[in-house]
Amino acid sequence: MSDAYIALADGRVLEARCRAPGTTRGELVFTTAYTGYEESLTDPSYEEQVLTFSYTLIGNYGVRADRFESSRIHPRAAIAREFTDEMATWFESEGVPAIDHIETRDLVTSIREDGAMKCGIAAGEDVTPEDAKAELAECKEMSDHTEIGQQVTTTETTVHRGGGEADVALIDCGAKGSIIDSLTERGADVHVLSCQTAAEEIRELDPDVLFISNGPGDPANFQNTQSLVEEFAGELPIAGICLGQQIVARAFGGDTEKMAFGHRGVNQPVIDLDTKQVVMTTQNHGYTVSDPGDLEVTQRNVNDDTAEGLADDERGIITRQYHPEANPGPHDSLGFFDDVLAMVDTQSAVTAD
């Protein structure tokens, strides 16, 4: 008799083994990454989702807090062919349901063919398929999570010192810790601000760069952050990563759309349209820029031609859809942060003239 069930939007109910008990629901997605499971699970961009690992064994090199991207696990549940006991202990300590001994190849194929879908999970003693179905019935579409930014943003402004060579106002829509590290390692002081921050607070801070972070959900639900981009466009250099690129595009008259199953993994090829160089990138997003508006598309995904980089040199705009900072890698695109901080020097020179 099984002690875990997952009910899918396509009508199926699959049996599994409980590794951490609980009932929950969310959008079922998958990642093809075979390393970096600690980073993936603590990435705020997975908020309100159920994360399936396509790689067979998850946990084979342990769990270390110094590899976490945030203070907690963000997916509402996790699925693998097999989780180690150490992983099961971690999930249970955080109250996050986890199931394994399930045919993940079938799950991944279903998501590839039918798209990311709603699901319900029930795991633990005495659970039934009906419990999983009940969770599925309560599951919302990702775009309906209108307050998702408030679930992951900082509750107070924090400052991370890197040497004072530049002041970066990082709007936290669900920022990964490695973004902060990548900026401080280059001498910048990073001021982490809520995605609900008012423009007046940023003016008082007087930063050198406005940086929009990654985050979960539909970019259309981050209206306040979009208004900040609109407010400071042409006044401050602006950068964005992942969700940040999408918000910036919308602020410049562009549009976004939901992808069928998104990009989640560590081997997405991206081509720079100017240099023709291809880099391998880490990605985690379910929405994409469908119309760049007033911005120029500078990089594209080799597999599906979606926009991976946007820019406006005159107004000091640079964004990436992928994660240049991603740990454990690849690190082909870390130069993005040098390019962001170089905009400070350019802006200073223009102001001096």
GROMACS .gro file of C-alpha atoms in nm:
model
  353
    1MET     CA    1   0.000   0.000   0.000
    2SER     CA    2   0.139   0.342  -0.097
    3ASP     CA    3   0.178   0.623   0.152
    4ALA     CA    4   0.188   0.907  -0.102
    5TYR     CA    5  -0.021   1.018  -0.398
    6ILE     CA    6   0.000   1.292  -0.659
    7ALA     CA    7  -0.314   1.399  -0.845
    8LEU     CA    8  -0.249   1.560  -1.183
    9ALA     CA    9  -0.459   1.805  -1.382
   10ASP     CA   10  -0.477   1.550  -1.665
   11GLY     CA   11  -0.688   1.325  -1.442
   12ARG     CA   12  -0.426   1.074  -1.331
   13VAL     CA   13  -0.343   0.987  -0.972
   14LEU     CA   14   0.003   0.834  -0.927
   15GLU     CA   15   0.134   0.638  -0.630
   16ALA     CA   16   0.466   0.717  -0.462
   17ARG     CA   17   0.664   0.680  -0.140
   18CYS     CA   18   0.646   0.944   0.131
   19ARG     CA   19   0.984   1.094   0.226
   20ALA     CA   20   0.843   1.392   0.416
   21PRO     CA   21   0.474   1.402   0.513
   22GLY     CA   22   0.214   1.664   0.432
   23THR     CA   23  -0.054   1.773   0.190
   24THR     CA   24  -0.004   2.054  -0.059
   25ARG     CA   25  -0.062   2.176  -0.412
   26GLY     CA   26   0.114   2.380  -0.678
   27GLU     CA   27   0.222   2.408  -1.039
   28LEU     CA   28   0.414   2.095  -1.140
   29VAL     CA   29   0.745   2.178  -1.311
   30PHE     CA   30   1.075   2.000  -1.369
   31THR     CA   31   1.446   2.079  -1.372
   32THR     CA   32   1.705   1.888  -1.572
   33ALA     CA   33   1.990   1.997  -1.341
   34TYR     CA   34   2.192   1.705  -1.203
   35THR     CA   35   2.381   1.917  -0.949
   36GLY     CA   36   2.280   2.221  -0.749
   37TYR     CA   37   1.974   2.068  -0.583
   38GLU     CA   38   2.032   2.275  -0.266
   39GLU     CA   39   2.045   2.593  -0.475
   40SER     CA   40   1.733   2.496  -0.670
   41LEU     CA   41   1.528   2.412  -0.364
   42THR     CA   42   1.617   2.741  -0.193
   43ASP     CA   43   1.559   2.953  -0.505
   44PRO     CA   44   1.259   3.184  -0.436
   45SER     CA   45   1.160   3.158  -0.803
   46TYR     CA   46   1.010   2.815  -0.723
   47GLU     CA   47   0.752   2.963  -0.484
   48GLU     CA   48   0.406   2.803  -0.529
   49GLN     CA   49   0.547   2.526  -0.749
   50VAL     CA   50   0.609   2.154  -0.708
   51LEU     CA   51   0.960   2.075  -0.827
   52THR     CA   52   1.037   1.748  -1.005
   53PHE     CA   53   1.401   1.648  -1.049
   54SER     CA   54   1.464   1.462  -1.374
   55TYR     CA   55   1.799   1.335  -1.245
   56THR     CA   56   1.765   0.997  -1.075
   57LEU     CA   57   1.928   1.040  -0.732
   58ILE     CA   58   1.901   1.365  -0.538
   59GLY     CA   59   2.114   1.420  -0.229
   60ASN     CA   60   2.423   1.221  -0.319
   61TYR     CA   61   2.666   1.491  -0.200
   62GLY     CA   62   2.481   1.594   0.113
   63VAL     CA   63   2.312   1.913   0.231
   64ARG     CA   64   2.514   2.221   0.326
   65ALA     CA   65   2.359   2.550   0.433
   66ASP     CA   66   2.643   2.753   0.278
   67ARG     CA   67   2.511   2.652  -0.063
   68PHE     CA   68   2.157   2.781   0.002
   69GLU     CA   69   2.026   3.072  -0.207
   70SER     CA   70   1.783   3.186   0.065
   71SER     CA   71   1.676   3.099   0.418
   72ARG     CA   72   1.424   2.828   0.331
   73ILE     CA   73   1.297   2.575   0.079
   74HIS     CA   74   1.058   2.747  -0.164
   75PRO     CA   75   0.882   2.477  -0.371
   76ARG     CA   76   0.565   2.361  -0.199
   77ALA     CA   77   0.680   2.000  -0.251
   78ALA     CA   78   0.960   1.806  -0.418
   79ILE     CA   79   0.961   1.490  -0.630
   80ALA     CA   80   1.245   1.261  -0.738
   81ARG     CA   81   1.305   0.904  -0.843
   82GLU     CA   82   1.498   0.873  -0.517
   83PHE     CA   83   1.587   1.113  -0.235
   84THR     CA   84   1.861   1.027   0.013
   85ASP     CA   85   1.778   1.004   0.384
   86GLU     CA   86   1.960   1.332   0.447
   87MET     CA   87   1.734   1.504   0.196
   88ALA     CA   88   1.427   1.351   0.358
   89THR     CA   89   1.539   1.484   0.696
   90TRP     CA   90   1.587   1.833   0.550
   91PHE     CA   91   1.242   1.834   0.391
   92GLU     CA   92   1.075   1.715   0.708
   93SER     CA   93   1.257   1.973   0.920
   94GLU     CA   94   1.113   2.247   0.701
   95GLY     CA   95   0.766   2.097   0.676
   96VAL     CA   96   0.789   2.051   0.300
   97PRO     CA   97   0.625   1.735   0.160
   98ALA     CA   98   0.854   1.517  -0.051
   99ILE     CA   99   0.784   1.198  -0.245
  100ASP     CA  100   0.995   0.953  -0.444
  101HIS     CA  101   0.985   0.601  -0.594
  102ILE     CA  102   0.783   0.748  -0.878
  103GLU     CA  103   0.852   0.727  -1.252
  104THR     CA  104   0.988   1.079  -1.301
  105ARG     CA  105   1.057   1.015  -1.670
  106ASP     CA  106   0.683   0.982  -1.721
  107LEU     CA  107   0.615   1.301  -1.524
  108VAL     CA  108   0.873   1.500  -1.721
  109THR     CA  109   0.740   1.370  -2.051
  110SER     CA  110   0.386   1.470  -1.952
  111ILE     CA  111   0.499   1.822  -1.864
  112ARG     CA  112   0.694   1.849  -2.191
  113GLU     CA  113   0.393   1.738  -2.394
  114ASP     CA  114   0.108   1.903  -2.201
  115GLY     CA  115   0.283   2.191  -2.026
  116ALA     CA  116   0.330   2.275  -1.660
  117MET     CA  117   0.015   2.165  -1.481
  118LYS     CA  118  -0.162   2.196  -1.151
  119CYS     CA  119  -0.123   1.908  -0.908
  120GLY     CA  120  -0.213   1.801  -0.557
  121ILE     CA  121   0.002   1.591  -0.322
  122ALA     CA  122  -0.082   1.389  -0.013
  123ALA     CA  123   0.196   1.206   0.172
  124GLY     CA  124   0.209   1.028   0.507
  125GLU     CA  125   0.022   0.771   0.711
  126ASP     CA  126  -0.339   0.703   0.618
  127VAL     CA  127  -0.349   0.941   0.318
  128THR     CA  128  -0.573   0.848   0.026
  129PRO     CA  129  -0.596   0.940  -0.342
  130GLU     CA  130  -0.894   1.156  -0.247
  131ASP     CA  131  -0.670   1.369  -0.027
  132ALA     CA  132  -0.446   1.445  -0.326
  133LYS     CA  133  -0.750   1.519  -0.543
  134ALA     CA  134  -0.881   1.760  -0.280
  135GLU     CA  135  -0.552   1.951  -0.292
  136LEU     CA  136  -0.565   1.961  -0.672
  137ALA     CA  137  -0.915   2.108  -0.660
  138GLU     CA  138  -0.782   2.402  -0.455
  139CYS     CA  139  -0.476   2.466  -0.675
  140LYS     CA  140  -0.461   2.806  -0.848
  141GLU     CA  141  -0.302   2.908  -1.176
  142MET     CA  142   0.034   3.081  -1.132
  143SER     CA  143  -0.101   3.408  -1.269
  144ASP     CA  144  -0.367   3.406  -0.996
  145HIS     CA  145  -0.102   3.431  -0.723
  146THR     CA  146  -0.122   3.810  -0.733
  147GLU     CA  147   0.058   3.862  -0.400
  148ILE     CA  148   0.342   3.620  -0.468
  149GLY     CA  149   0.602   3.895  -0.455
  150GLN     CA  150   0.509   3.977  -0.097
  151GLN     CA  151   0.563   3.611  -0.005
  152VAL     CA  152   0.931   3.620  -0.101
  153THR     CA  153   1.049   3.979  -0.071
  154THR     CA  154   1.249   4.117   0.220
  155THR     CA  155   1.056   4.263   0.513
  156GLU     CA  156   1.323   4.524   0.584
  157THR     CA  157   1.598   4.699   0.396
  158THR     CA  158   1.941   4.541   0.440
  159VAL     CA  159   2.284   4.652   0.323
  160HIS     CA  160   2.562   4.422   0.206
  161ARG     CA  161   2.898   4.598   0.190
  162GLY     CA  162   3.139   4.525  -0.090
  163GLY     CA  163   3.378   4.817  -0.082
  164GLY     CA  164   3.171   5.122  -0.173
  165GLU     CA  165   3.272   5.142  -0.537
  166ALA     CA  166   2.903   5.165  -0.635
  167ASP     CA  167   2.566   5.170  -0.461
  168VAL     CA  168   2.319   4.920  -0.605
  169ALA     CA  169   1.950   4.936  -0.517
  170LEU     CA  170   1.845   4.571  -0.553
  171ILE     CA  171   1.466   4.537  -0.571
  172ASP     CA  172   1.397   4.203  -0.409
  173CYS     CA  173   1.128   4.019  -0.602
  174GLY     CA  174   1.271   3.692  -0.469
  175ALA     CA  175   1.642   3.755  -0.506
  176LYS     CA  176   1.896   3.475  -0.489
  177GLY     CA  177   2.184   3.526  -0.249
  178SER     CA  178   2.439   3.468  -0.522
  179ILE     CA  179   2.324   3.784  -0.704
  180ILE     CA  180   2.418   3.986  -0.396
  181ASP     CA  181   2.749   3.798  -0.370
  182SER     CA  182   2.830   3.861  -0.737
  183LEU     CA  183   2.787   4.236  -0.687
  184THR     CA  184   2.970   4.267  -0.355
  185GLU     CA  185   3.261   4.062  -0.490
  186ARG     CA  186   3.301   4.338  -0.750
  187GLY     CA  187   3.319   4.612  -0.489
  188ALA     CA  188   2.955   4.725  -0.487
  189ASP     CA  189   2.747   4.798  -0.180
  190VAL     CA  190   2.407   4.631  -0.227
  191HIS     CA  191   2.095   4.776  -0.067
  192VAL     CA  192   1.824   4.507  -0.072
  193LEU     CA  193   1.479   4.668  -0.086
  194SER     CA  194   1.126   4.528  -0.086
  195CYS     CA  195   0.947   4.495  -0.419
  196GLN     CA  196   0.684   4.724  -0.261
  197THR     CA  197   0.938   5.004  -0.201
  198ALA     CA  198   0.822   5.356  -0.289
  199ALA     CA  199   1.014   5.566  -0.540
  200GLU     CA  200   1.078   5.827  -0.271
  201GLU     CA  201   1.282   5.578  -0.068
  202ILE     CA  202   1.504   5.505  -0.367
  203ARG     CA  203   1.553   5.876  -0.428
  204GLU     CA  204   1.665   5.920  -0.069
  205LEU     CA  205   1.911   5.634  -0.115
  206ASP     CA  206   2.048   5.795  -0.434
  207PRO     CA  207   2.191   5.471  -0.582
  208ASP     CA  208   2.414   5.435  -0.885
  209VAL     CA  209   2.214   5.142  -1.031
  210LEU     CA  210   1.859   5.013  -1.002
  211PHE     CA  211   1.870   4.631  -1.020
  212ILE     CA  212   1.552   4.420  -1.051
  213SER     CA  213   1.599   4.067  -0.919
  214ASN     CA  214   1.467   3.730  -1.019
  215GLY     CA  215   1.148   3.601  -0.860
  216PRO     CA  216   0.843   3.376  -0.897
  217GLY     CA  217   0.521   3.399  -1.088
  218ASP     CA  218   0.370   3.629  -1.348
  219PRO     CA  219   0.560   3.957  -1.405
  220ALA     CA  220   0.225   4.130  -1.459
  221ASN     CA  221   0.167   4.095  -1.084
  222PHE     CA  222   0.470   4.312  -0.996
  223GLN     CA  223   0.310   4.646  -1.073
  224ASN     CA  224   0.495   4.844  -0.808
  225THR     CA  225   0.834   4.722  -0.928
  226GLN     CA  226   0.739   4.801  -1.287
  227SER     CA  227   0.645   5.153  -1.180
  228LEU     CA  228   0.992   5.194  -1.027
  229VAL     CA  229   1.154   5.106  -1.360
  230GLU     CA  230   0.926   5.356  -1.535
  231GLU     CA  231   1.008   5.623  -1.276
  232PHE     CA  232   1.387   5.593  -1.303
  233ALA     CA  233   1.422   5.507  -1.674
  234GLY     CA  234   1.679   5.741  -1.827
  235GLU     CA  235   1.775   5.871  -1.484
  236LEU     CA  236   1.953   5.564  -1.343
  237PRO     CA  237   2.120   5.268  -1.513
  238ILE     CA  238   1.879   4.973  -1.481
  239ALA     CA  239   1.961   4.601  -1.478
  240GLY     CA  240   1.746   4.292  -1.440
  241ILE     CA  241   1.776   3.915  -1.415
  242CYS     CA  242   1.506   3.658  -1.503
  243LEU     CA  243   1.176   3.801  -1.374
  244GLY     CA  244   1.366   4.130  -1.365
  245GLN     CA  245   1.412   4.122  -1.743
  246GLN     CA  246   1.041   4.060  -1.790
  247ILE     CA  247   0.943   4.349  -1.561
  248VAL     CA  248   1.187   4.584  -1.736
  249ALA     CA  249   1.050   4.487  -2.077
  250ARG     CA  250   0.693   4.558  -1.964
  251ALA     CA  251   0.804   4.897  -1.829
  252PHE     CA  252   0.938   4.988  -2.173
  253GLY     CA  253   0.616   4.905  -2.357
  254GLY     CA  254   0.683   4.535  -2.408
  255ASP     CA  255   0.484   4.228  -2.315
  256THR     CA  256   0.532   3.884  -2.161
  257GLU     CA  257   0.365   3.547  -2.195
  258LYS     CA  258   0.353   3.215  -2.014
  259MET     CA  259   0.563   2.937  -2.162
  260ALA     CA  260   0.438   2.582  -2.205
  261PHE     CA  261   0.685   2.426  -1.961
  262GLY     CA  262   0.952   2.693  -1.917
  263HIS     CA  263   1.329   2.671  -1.896
  264ARG     CA  264   1.466   2.504  -1.582
  265GLY     CA  265   1.812   2.353  -1.588
  266VAL     CA  266   2.183   2.425  -1.619
  267ASN     CA  267   2.247   2.365  -1.989
  268GLN     CA  268   2.042   2.620  -2.184
  269PRO     CA  269   2.245   2.752  -2.482
  270VAL     CA  270   2.228   3.127  -2.545
  271ILE     CA  271   2.374   3.314  -2.842
  272ASP     CA  272   2.490   3.675  -2.832
  273LEU     CA  273   2.360   3.835  -3.153
  274ASP     CA  274   2.656   4.072  -3.180
  275THR     CA  275   2.955   3.849  -3.104
  276LYS     CA  276   2.787   3.523  -3.217
  277GLN     CA  277   2.934   3.361  -2.905
  278VAL     CA  278   2.726   3.083  -2.746
  279VAL     CA  279   2.731   3.035  -2.369
  280MET     CA  280   2.571   2.768  -2.153
  281THR     CA  281   2.338   2.910  -1.891
  282THR     CA  282   2.134   2.821  -1.585
  283GLN     CA  283   1.767   2.911  -1.609
  284ASN     CA  284   1.451   2.892  -1.401
  285HIS     CA  285   1.148   3.068  -1.544
  286GLY     CA  286   0.799   2.994  -1.673
  287TYR     CA  287   0.732   3.331  -1.838
  288THR     CA  288   0.921   3.503  -2.120
  289VAL     CA  289   0.939   3.835  -2.303
  290SER     CA  290   0.717   3.808  -2.611
  291ASP     CA  291   0.760   4.172  -2.714
  292PRO     CA  292   1.068   4.374  -2.606
  293GLY     CA  293   0.893   4.707  -2.657
  294ASP     CA  294   1.146   4.989  -2.693
  295LEU     CA  295   1.439   4.766  -2.600
  296GLU     CA  296   1.678   4.579  -2.830
  297VAL     CA  297   1.704   4.201  -2.810
  298THR     CA  298   2.076   4.130  -2.775
  299GLN     CA  299   2.074   3.756  -2.694
  300ARG     CA  300   1.847   3.467  -2.785
  301ASN     CA  301   1.795   3.108  -2.674
  302VAL     CA  302   1.944   2.871  -2.931
  303ASN     CA  303   1.671   2.611  -2.876
  304ASP     CA  304   1.353   2.820  -2.908
  305ASP     CA  305   1.467   3.173  -3.006
  306THR     CA  306   1.319   3.338  -2.695
  307ALA     CA  307   1.472   3.666  -2.577
  308GLU     CA  308   1.761   3.608  -2.336
  309GLY     CA  309   1.909   3.957  -2.323
  310LEU     CA  310   1.775   4.310  -2.368
  311ALA     CA  311   1.952   4.645  -2.382
  312ASP     CA  312   1.929   5.015  -2.448
  313ASP     CA  313   2.278   5.165  -2.439
  314GLU     CA  314   2.156   5.523  -2.456
  315ARG     CA  315   1.936   5.491  -2.148
  316GLY     CA  316   2.166   5.247  -1.966
  317ILE     CA  317   1.953   4.932  -1.968
  318ILE     CA  318   2.088   4.575  -1.960
  319THR     CA  319   1.902   4.256  -1.866
  320ARG     CA  320   1.937   3.879  -1.881
  321GLN     CA  321   1.666   3.614  -1.877
  322TYR     CA  322   1.908   3.352  -1.746
  323HIS     CA  323   2.111   3.349  -1.422
  324PRO     CA  324   2.471   3.465  -1.480
  325GLU     CA  325   2.541   3.423  -1.107
  326ALA     CA  326   2.415   3.067  -1.084
  327ASN     CA  327   2.581   2.825  -0.847
  328PRO     CA  328   2.728   2.569  -0.889
  329GLY     CA  329   2.751   2.696  -1.248
  330PRO     CA  330   2.805   2.723  -1.536
  331HIS     CA  331   2.989   3.054  -1.499
  332ASP     CA  332   3.022   3.140  -1.869
  333SER     CA  333   2.827   3.464  -1.828
  334LEU     CA  334   2.954   3.615  -1.501
  335GLY     CA  335   3.079   3.912  -1.702
  336PHE     CA  336   2.723   4.046  -1.694
  337PHE     CA  337   2.789   4.194  -1.349
  338ASP     CA  338   3.099   4.372  -1.478
  339ASP     CA  339   2.885   4.516  -1.758
  340VAL     CA  340   2.624   4.634  -1.506
  341LEU     CA  341   2.878   4.814  -1.291
  342ALA     CA  342   3.049   4.956  -1.601
  343MET     CA  343   2.726   5.148  -1.663
  344VAL     CA  344   2.799   5.341  -1.343
  345ASP     CA  345   3.126   5.470  -1.488
  346THR     CA  346   2.953   5.559  -1.814
  347GLN     CA  347   2.676   5.743  -1.632
  348SER     CA  348   2.931   5.930  -1.418
  349ALA     CA  349   3.121   6.040  -1.727
  350VAL     CA  350   2.801   6.166  -1.893
  351THR     CA  351   2.701   6.354  -1.577
  352ALA     CA  352   3.048   6.512  -1.554
  353ASP     CA  353   3.024   6.636  -1.912
   0.00000   0.00000   0.00000
